[in-house]
PDB file of C-alpha atoms in Angstrom:
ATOM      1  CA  UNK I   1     106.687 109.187  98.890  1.00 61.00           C
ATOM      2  CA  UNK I   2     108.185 109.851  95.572  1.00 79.00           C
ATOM      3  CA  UNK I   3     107.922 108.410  92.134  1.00 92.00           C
ATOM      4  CA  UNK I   4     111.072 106.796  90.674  1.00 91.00           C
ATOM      5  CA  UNK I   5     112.421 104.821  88.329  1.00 92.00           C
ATOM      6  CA  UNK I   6     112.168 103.842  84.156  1.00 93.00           C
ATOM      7  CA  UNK I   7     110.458 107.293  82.881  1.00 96.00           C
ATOM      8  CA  UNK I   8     107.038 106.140  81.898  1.00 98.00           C
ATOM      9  CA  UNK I   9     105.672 105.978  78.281  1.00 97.00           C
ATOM     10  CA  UNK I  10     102.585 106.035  79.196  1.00 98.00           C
ATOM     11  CA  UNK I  11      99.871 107.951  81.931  1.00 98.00           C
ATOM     12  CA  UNK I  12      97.139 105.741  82.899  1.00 98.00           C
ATOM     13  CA  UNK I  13      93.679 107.597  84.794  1.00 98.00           C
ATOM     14  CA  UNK I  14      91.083 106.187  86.077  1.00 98.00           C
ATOM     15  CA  UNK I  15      88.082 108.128  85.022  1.00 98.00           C
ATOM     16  CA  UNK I  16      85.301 109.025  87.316  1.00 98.00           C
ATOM     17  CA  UNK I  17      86.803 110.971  90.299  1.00 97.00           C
ATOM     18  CA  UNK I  18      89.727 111.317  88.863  1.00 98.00           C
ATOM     19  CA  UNK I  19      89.463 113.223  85.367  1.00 98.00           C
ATOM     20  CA  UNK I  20      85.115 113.515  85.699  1.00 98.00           C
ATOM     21  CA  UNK I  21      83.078 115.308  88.507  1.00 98.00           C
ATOM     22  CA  UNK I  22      81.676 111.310  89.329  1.00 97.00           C
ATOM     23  CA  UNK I  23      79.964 112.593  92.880  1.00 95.00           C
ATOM     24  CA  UNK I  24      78.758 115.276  92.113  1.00 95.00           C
ATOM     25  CA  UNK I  25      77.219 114.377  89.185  1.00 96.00           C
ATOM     26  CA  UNK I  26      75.774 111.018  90.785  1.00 96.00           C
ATOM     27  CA  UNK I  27      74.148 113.234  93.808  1.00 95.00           C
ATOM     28  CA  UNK I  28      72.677 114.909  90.867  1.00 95.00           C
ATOM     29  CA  UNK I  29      71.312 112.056  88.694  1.00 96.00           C
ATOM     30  CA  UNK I  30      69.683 110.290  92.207  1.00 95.00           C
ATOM     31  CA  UNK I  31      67.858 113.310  93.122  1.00 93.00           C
ATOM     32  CA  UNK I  32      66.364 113.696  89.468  1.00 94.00           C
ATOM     33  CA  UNK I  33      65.071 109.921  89.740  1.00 95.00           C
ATOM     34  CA  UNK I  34      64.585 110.195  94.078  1.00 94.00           C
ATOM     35  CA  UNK I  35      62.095 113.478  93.130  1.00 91.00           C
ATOM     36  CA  UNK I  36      59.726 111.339  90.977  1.00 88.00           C
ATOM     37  CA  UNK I  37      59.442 109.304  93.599  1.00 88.00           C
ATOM     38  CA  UNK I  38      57.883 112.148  95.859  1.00 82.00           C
ATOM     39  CA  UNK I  39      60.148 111.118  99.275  1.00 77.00           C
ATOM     40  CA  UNK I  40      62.042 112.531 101.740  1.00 84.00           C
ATOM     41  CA  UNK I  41      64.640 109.883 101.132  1.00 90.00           C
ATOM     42  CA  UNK I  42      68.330 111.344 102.381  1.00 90.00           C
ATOM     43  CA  UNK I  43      69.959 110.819  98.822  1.00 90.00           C
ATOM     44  CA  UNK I  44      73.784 110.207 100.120  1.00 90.00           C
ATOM     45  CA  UNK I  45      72.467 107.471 102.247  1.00 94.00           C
ATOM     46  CA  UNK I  46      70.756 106.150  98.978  1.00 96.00           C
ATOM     47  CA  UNK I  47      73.912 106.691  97.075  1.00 96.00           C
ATOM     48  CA  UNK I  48      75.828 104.853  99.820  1.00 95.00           C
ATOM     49  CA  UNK I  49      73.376 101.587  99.728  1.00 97.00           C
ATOM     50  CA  UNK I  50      73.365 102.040  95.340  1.00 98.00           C
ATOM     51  CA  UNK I  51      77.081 101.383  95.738  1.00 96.00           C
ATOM     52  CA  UNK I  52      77.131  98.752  97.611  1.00 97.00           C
ATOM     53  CA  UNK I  53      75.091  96.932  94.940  1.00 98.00           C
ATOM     54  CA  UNK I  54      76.931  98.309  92.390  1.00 97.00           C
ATOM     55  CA  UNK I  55      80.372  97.131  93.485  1.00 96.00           C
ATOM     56  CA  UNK I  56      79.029  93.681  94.515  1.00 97.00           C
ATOM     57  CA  UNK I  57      77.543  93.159  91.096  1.00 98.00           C
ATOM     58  CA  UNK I  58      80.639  93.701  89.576  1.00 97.00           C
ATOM     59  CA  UNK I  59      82.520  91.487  91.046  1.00 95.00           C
ATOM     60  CA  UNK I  60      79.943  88.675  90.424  1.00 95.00           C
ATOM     61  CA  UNK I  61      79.920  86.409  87.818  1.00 94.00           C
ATOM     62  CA  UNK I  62      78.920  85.972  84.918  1.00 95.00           C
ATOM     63  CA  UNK I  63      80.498  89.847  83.842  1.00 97.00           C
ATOM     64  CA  UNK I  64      77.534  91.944  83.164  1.00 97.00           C
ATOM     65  CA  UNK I  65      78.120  95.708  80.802  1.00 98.00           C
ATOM     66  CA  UNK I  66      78.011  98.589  83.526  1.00 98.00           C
ATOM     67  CA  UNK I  67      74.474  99.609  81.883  1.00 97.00           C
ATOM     68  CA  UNK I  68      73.221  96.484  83.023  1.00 98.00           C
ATOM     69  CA  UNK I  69      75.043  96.828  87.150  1.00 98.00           C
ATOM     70  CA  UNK I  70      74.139 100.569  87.188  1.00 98.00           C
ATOM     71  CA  UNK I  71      70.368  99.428  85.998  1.00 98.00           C
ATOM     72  CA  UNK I  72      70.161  96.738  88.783  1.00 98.00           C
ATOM     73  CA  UNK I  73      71.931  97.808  91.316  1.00 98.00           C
ATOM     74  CA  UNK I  74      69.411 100.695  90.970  1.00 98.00           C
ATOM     75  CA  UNK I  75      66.047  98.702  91.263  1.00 98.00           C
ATOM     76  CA  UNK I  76      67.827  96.940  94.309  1.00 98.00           C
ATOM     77  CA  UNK I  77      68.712 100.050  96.149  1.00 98.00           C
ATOM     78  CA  UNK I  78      65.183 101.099  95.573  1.00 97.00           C
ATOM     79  CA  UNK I  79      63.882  97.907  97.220  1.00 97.00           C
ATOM     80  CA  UNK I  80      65.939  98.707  99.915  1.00 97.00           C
ATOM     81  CA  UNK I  81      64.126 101.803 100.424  1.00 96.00           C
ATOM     82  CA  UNK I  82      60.864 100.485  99.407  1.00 95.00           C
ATOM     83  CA  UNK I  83      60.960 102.907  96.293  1.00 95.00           C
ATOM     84  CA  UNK I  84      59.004 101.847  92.661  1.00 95.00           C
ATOM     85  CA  UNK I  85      61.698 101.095  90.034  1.00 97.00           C
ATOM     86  CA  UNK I  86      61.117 101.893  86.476  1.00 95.00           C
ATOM     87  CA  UNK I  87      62.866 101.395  83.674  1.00 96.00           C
ATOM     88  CA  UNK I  88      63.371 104.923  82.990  1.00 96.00           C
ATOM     89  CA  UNK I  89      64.824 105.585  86.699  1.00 97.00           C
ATOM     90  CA  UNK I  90      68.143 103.639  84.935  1.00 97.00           C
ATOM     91  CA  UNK I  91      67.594 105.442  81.829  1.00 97.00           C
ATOM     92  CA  UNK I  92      68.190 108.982  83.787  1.00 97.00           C
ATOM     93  CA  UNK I  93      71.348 107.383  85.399  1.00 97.00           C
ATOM     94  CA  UNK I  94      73.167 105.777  82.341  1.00 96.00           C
ATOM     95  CA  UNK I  95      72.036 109.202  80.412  1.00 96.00           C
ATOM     96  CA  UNK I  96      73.451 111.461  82.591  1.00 97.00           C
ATOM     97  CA  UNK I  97      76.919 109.663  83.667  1.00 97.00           C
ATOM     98  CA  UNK I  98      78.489 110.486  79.837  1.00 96.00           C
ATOM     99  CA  UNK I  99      77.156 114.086  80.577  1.00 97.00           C
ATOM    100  CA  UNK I 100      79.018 114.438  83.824  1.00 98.00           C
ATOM    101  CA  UNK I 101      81.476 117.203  83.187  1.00 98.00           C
ATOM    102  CA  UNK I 102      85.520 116.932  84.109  1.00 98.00           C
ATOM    103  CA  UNK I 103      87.035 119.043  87.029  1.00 98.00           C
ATOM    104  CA  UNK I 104      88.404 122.610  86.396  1.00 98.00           C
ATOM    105  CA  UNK I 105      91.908 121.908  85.791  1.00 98.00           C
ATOM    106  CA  UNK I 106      91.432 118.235  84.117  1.00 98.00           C
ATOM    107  CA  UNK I 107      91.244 119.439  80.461  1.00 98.00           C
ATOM    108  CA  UNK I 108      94.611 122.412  80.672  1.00 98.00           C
ATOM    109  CA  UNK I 109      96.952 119.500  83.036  1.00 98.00           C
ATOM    110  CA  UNK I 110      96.279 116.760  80.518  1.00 98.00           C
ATOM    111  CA  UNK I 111      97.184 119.325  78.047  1.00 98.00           C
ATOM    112  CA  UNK I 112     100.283 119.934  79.509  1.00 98.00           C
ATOM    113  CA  UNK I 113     101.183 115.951  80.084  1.00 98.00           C
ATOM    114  CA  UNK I 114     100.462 115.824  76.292  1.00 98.00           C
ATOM    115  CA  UNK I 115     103.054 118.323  75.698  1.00 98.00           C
ATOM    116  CA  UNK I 116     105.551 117.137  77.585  1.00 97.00           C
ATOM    117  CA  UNK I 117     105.576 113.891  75.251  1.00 97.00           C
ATOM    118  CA  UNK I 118     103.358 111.352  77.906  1.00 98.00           C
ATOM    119  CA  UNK I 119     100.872 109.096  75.683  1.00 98.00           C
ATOM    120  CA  UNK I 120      97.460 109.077  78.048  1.00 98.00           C
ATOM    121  CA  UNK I 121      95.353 106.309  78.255  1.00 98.00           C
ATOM    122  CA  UNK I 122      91.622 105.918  80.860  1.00 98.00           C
ATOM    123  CA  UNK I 123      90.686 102.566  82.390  1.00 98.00           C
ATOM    124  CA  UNK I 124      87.638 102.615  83.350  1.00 98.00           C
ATOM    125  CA  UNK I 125      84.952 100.406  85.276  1.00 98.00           C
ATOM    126  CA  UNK I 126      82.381 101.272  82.047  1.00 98.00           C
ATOM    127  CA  UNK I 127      81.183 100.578  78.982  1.00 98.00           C
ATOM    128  CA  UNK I 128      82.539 102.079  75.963  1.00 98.00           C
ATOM    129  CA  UNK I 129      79.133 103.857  74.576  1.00 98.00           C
ATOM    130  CA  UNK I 130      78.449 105.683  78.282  1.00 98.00           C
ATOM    131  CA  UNK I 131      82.438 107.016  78.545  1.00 98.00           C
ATOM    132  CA  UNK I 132      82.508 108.392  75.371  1.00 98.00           C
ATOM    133  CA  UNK I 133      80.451 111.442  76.037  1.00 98.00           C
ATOM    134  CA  UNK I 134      83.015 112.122  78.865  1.00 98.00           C
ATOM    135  CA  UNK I 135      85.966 111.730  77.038  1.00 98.00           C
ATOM    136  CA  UNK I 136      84.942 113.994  74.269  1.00 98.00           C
ATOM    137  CA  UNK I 137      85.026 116.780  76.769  1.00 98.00           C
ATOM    138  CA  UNK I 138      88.679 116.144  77.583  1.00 98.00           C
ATOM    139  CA  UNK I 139      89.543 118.288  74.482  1.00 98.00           C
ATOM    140  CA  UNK I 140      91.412 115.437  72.616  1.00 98.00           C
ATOM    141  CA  UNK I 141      94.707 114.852  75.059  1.00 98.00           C
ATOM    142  CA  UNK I 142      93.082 111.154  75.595  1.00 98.00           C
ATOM    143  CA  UNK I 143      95.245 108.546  73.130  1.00 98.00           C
ATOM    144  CA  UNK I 144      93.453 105.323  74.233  1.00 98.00           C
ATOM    145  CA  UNK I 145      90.260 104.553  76.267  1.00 98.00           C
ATOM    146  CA  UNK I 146      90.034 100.741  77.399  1.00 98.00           C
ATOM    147  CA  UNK I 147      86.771  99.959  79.235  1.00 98.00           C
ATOM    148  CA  UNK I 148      85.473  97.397  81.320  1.00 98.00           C
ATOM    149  CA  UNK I 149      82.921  96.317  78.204  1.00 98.00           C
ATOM    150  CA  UNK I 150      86.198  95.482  76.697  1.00 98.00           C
ATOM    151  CA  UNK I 151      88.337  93.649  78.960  1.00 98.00           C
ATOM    152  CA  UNK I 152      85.267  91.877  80.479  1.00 98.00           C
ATOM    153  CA  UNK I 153      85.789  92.141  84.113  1.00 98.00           C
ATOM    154  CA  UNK I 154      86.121  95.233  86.590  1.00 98.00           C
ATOM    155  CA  UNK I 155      88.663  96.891  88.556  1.00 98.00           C
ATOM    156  CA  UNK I 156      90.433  95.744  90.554  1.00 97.00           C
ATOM    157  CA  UNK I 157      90.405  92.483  89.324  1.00 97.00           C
ATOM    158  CA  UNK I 158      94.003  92.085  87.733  1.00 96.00           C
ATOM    159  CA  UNK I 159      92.326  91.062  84.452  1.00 97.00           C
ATOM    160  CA  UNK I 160      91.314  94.865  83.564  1.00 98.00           C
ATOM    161  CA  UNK I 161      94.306  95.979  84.132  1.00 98.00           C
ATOM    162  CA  UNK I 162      96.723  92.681  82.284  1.00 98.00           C
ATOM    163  CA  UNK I 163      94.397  93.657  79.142  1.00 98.00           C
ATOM    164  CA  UNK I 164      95.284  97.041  79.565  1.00 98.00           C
ATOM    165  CA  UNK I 165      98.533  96.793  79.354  1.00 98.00           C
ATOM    166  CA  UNK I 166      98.577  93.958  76.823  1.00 98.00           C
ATOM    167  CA  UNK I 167      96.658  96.661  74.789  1.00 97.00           C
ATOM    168  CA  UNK I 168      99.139  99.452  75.044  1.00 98.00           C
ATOM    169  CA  UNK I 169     101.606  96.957  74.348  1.00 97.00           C
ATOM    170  CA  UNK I 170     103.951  97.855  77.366  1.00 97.00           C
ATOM    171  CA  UNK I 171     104.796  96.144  80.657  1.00 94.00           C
ATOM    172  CA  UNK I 172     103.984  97.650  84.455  1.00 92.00           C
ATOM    173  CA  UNK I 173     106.925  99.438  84.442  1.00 93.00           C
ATOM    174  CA  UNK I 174     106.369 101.578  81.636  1.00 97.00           C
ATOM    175  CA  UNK I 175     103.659 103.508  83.240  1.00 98.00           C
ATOM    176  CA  UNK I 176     102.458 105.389  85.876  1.00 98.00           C
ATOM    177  CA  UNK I 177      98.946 105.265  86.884  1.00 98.00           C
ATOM    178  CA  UNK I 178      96.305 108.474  88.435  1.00 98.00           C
ATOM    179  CA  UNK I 179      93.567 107.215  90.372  1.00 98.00           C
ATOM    180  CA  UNK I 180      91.122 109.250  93.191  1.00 97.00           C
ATOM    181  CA  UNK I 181      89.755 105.560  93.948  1.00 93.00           C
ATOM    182  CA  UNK I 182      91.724 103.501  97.015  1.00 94.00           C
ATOM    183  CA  UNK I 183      89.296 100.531  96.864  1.00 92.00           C
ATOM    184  CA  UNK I 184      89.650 100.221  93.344  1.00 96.00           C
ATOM    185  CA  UNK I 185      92.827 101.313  91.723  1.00 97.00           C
ATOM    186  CA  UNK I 186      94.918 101.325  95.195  1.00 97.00           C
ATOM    187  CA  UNK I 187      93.923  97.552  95.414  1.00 96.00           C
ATOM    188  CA  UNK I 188      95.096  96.695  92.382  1.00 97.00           C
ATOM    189  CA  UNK I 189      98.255  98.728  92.848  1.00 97.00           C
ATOM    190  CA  UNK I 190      98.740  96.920  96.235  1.00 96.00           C
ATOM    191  CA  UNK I 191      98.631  93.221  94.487  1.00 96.00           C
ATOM    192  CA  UNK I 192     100.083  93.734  91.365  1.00 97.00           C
ATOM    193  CA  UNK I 193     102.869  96.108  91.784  1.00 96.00           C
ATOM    194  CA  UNK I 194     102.172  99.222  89.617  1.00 97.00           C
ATOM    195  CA  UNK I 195     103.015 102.806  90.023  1.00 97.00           C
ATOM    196  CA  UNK I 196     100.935 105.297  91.254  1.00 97.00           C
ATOM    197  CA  UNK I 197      99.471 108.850  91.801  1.00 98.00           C
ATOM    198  CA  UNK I 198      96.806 108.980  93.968  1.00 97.00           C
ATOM    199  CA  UNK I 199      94.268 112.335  93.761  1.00 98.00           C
ATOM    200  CA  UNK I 200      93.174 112.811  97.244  1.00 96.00           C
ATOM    201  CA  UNK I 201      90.088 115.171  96.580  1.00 95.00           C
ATOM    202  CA  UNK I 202      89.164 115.003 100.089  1.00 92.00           C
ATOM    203  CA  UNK I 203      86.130 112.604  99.471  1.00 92.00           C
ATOM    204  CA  UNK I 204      87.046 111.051 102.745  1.00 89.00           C
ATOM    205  CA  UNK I 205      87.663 107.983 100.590  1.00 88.00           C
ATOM    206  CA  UNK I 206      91.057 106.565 102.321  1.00 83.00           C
ATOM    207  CA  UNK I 207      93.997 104.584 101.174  1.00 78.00           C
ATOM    208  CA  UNK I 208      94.280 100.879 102.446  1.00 86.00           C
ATOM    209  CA  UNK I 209      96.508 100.782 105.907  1.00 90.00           C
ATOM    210  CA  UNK I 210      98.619  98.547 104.137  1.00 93.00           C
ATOM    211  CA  UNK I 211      99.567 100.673 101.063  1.00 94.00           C
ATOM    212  CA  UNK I 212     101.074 103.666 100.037  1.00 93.00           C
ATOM    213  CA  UNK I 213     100.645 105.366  96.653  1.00 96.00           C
ATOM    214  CA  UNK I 214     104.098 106.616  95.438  1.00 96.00           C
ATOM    215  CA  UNK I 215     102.966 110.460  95.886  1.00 96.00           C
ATOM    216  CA  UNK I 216      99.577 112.050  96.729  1.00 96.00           C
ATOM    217  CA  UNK I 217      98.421 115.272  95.250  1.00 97.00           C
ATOM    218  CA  UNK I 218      95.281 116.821  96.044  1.00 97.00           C
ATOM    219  CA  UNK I 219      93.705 118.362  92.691  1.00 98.00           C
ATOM    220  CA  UNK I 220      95.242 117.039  89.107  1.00 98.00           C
ATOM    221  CA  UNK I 221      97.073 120.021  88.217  1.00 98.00           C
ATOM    222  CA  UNK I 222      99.723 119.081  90.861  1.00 98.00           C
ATOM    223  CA  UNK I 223     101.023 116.112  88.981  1.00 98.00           C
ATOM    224  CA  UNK I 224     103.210 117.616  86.310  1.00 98.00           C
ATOM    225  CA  UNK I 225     105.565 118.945  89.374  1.00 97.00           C
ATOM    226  CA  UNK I 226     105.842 115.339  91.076  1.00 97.00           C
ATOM    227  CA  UNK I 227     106.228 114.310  87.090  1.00 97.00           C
ATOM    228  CA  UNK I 228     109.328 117.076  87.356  1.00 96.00           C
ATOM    229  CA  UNK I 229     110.754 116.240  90.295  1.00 95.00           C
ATOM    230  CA  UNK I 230     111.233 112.297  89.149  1.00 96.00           C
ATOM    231  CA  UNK I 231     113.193 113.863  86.272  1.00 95.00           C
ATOM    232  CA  UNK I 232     110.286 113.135  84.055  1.00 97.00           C
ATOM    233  CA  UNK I 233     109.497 116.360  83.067  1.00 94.00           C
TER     234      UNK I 233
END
């Protein structure tokens, strides 16, 4: 598994997982709303059943902002567990996901990627307002952020990621893309023929048997050496 190829322009990330501490700060915004509820309900198996929701929603039309999918795939989880859903439950979720902080080494490697002359760009499954509180904590290395608000559908639909390039102005082969998520980024990878760097941060989320990412690293700060040994850096 190596990268090869046209040096890339640009350095595409997905966000939560990848750059932000998503899980942990999800287990953390379900047992704020879970403790108001006054249950023993086991909050990974809650998180588990909110995801489901979440991802179906987003993949049905009509294209709803993620405020909207997080909000109702929350009051459906809920029913699921035959919880009360309040309007404020969502309000504790949207809140905290721009709060969620990125891992240890996100902030000094995409330092480093600046400096070695790589333009870095997010796509994310959000909406602009609730990313921006993460990407101001990414000290500034960020060039572009393009959103699921803005290209109106989610990953991996091939749409997020044909405005995403048609933003950036470059073609498939002028970038490389970071992702921790296989059933997300990995799929689109698999259909559409990108290049890409998968952060395995042993989740237990696994790549698709019929895929391989072109290198796997298992914390962020390993990418600059598979950057070097394409010749990129």
């Amino acid at each position: 598994m190596t990268l090869s190829g046209q040096k890339p322009t640009w350095l595409t990330f997905d966000c939560y997982g990848t750059l932000i501490q998503w899980d942990e700060g999800l287990l953390a915004a379900m047992d704020r709303i879970l403790t108001t509820k006054g249950t023993g309900v086991d909050q990974k198996a809650f998180i588990s059943v909110y995801d489901q929701h979440e991802h179906a929603l987003e993949a049905e039309p009509p294209h709803r902002r993620f405020a909207a999918v997080s909000a109702l795939a929350l009051e459906r989880a809920m029913g699921d567990f035959g919880l009360p859903f309040e309007t404020a439950d969502a309000e504790i979720l949207t809140s905290s996901i721009g709060k969620m902080p990125p891992f240890p080494e996100v902030v000094q490697t995409l330092g480093e990627l600046k400096a070695a002359g790589f333009l870095l760009a997010i796509i994310s499954n959000t909406d602009d307002a609730i990313i921006a509180g993460n990407v101001s904590q990414l000290g500034g290395h960020i060039d572009r952020v393009i959103t699921a608000e803005q290209a109106g559908a989610y990953k991996p639909s091939r749409q997020t990621f044909h405005h995403a390039w048609e933003s950036l102005d470059i073609g498939m082969e002028d970038l490389v893309h970071i992702c921790a998520s296989p059933h997300l980024d990995l799929v689109a990878a698999r259909e559409l023929g990108f290049r890409t760097v998968w952060v395995d941060r042993g989740t237990g989320r696994k790549p698709l048997e019929d895929y391989r990412p072109n290198a796997i690293v298992p914390t962020l700060d390993k990418v600059p050496a598979v950057l070097s040994a394409a010749g990129w850096m």
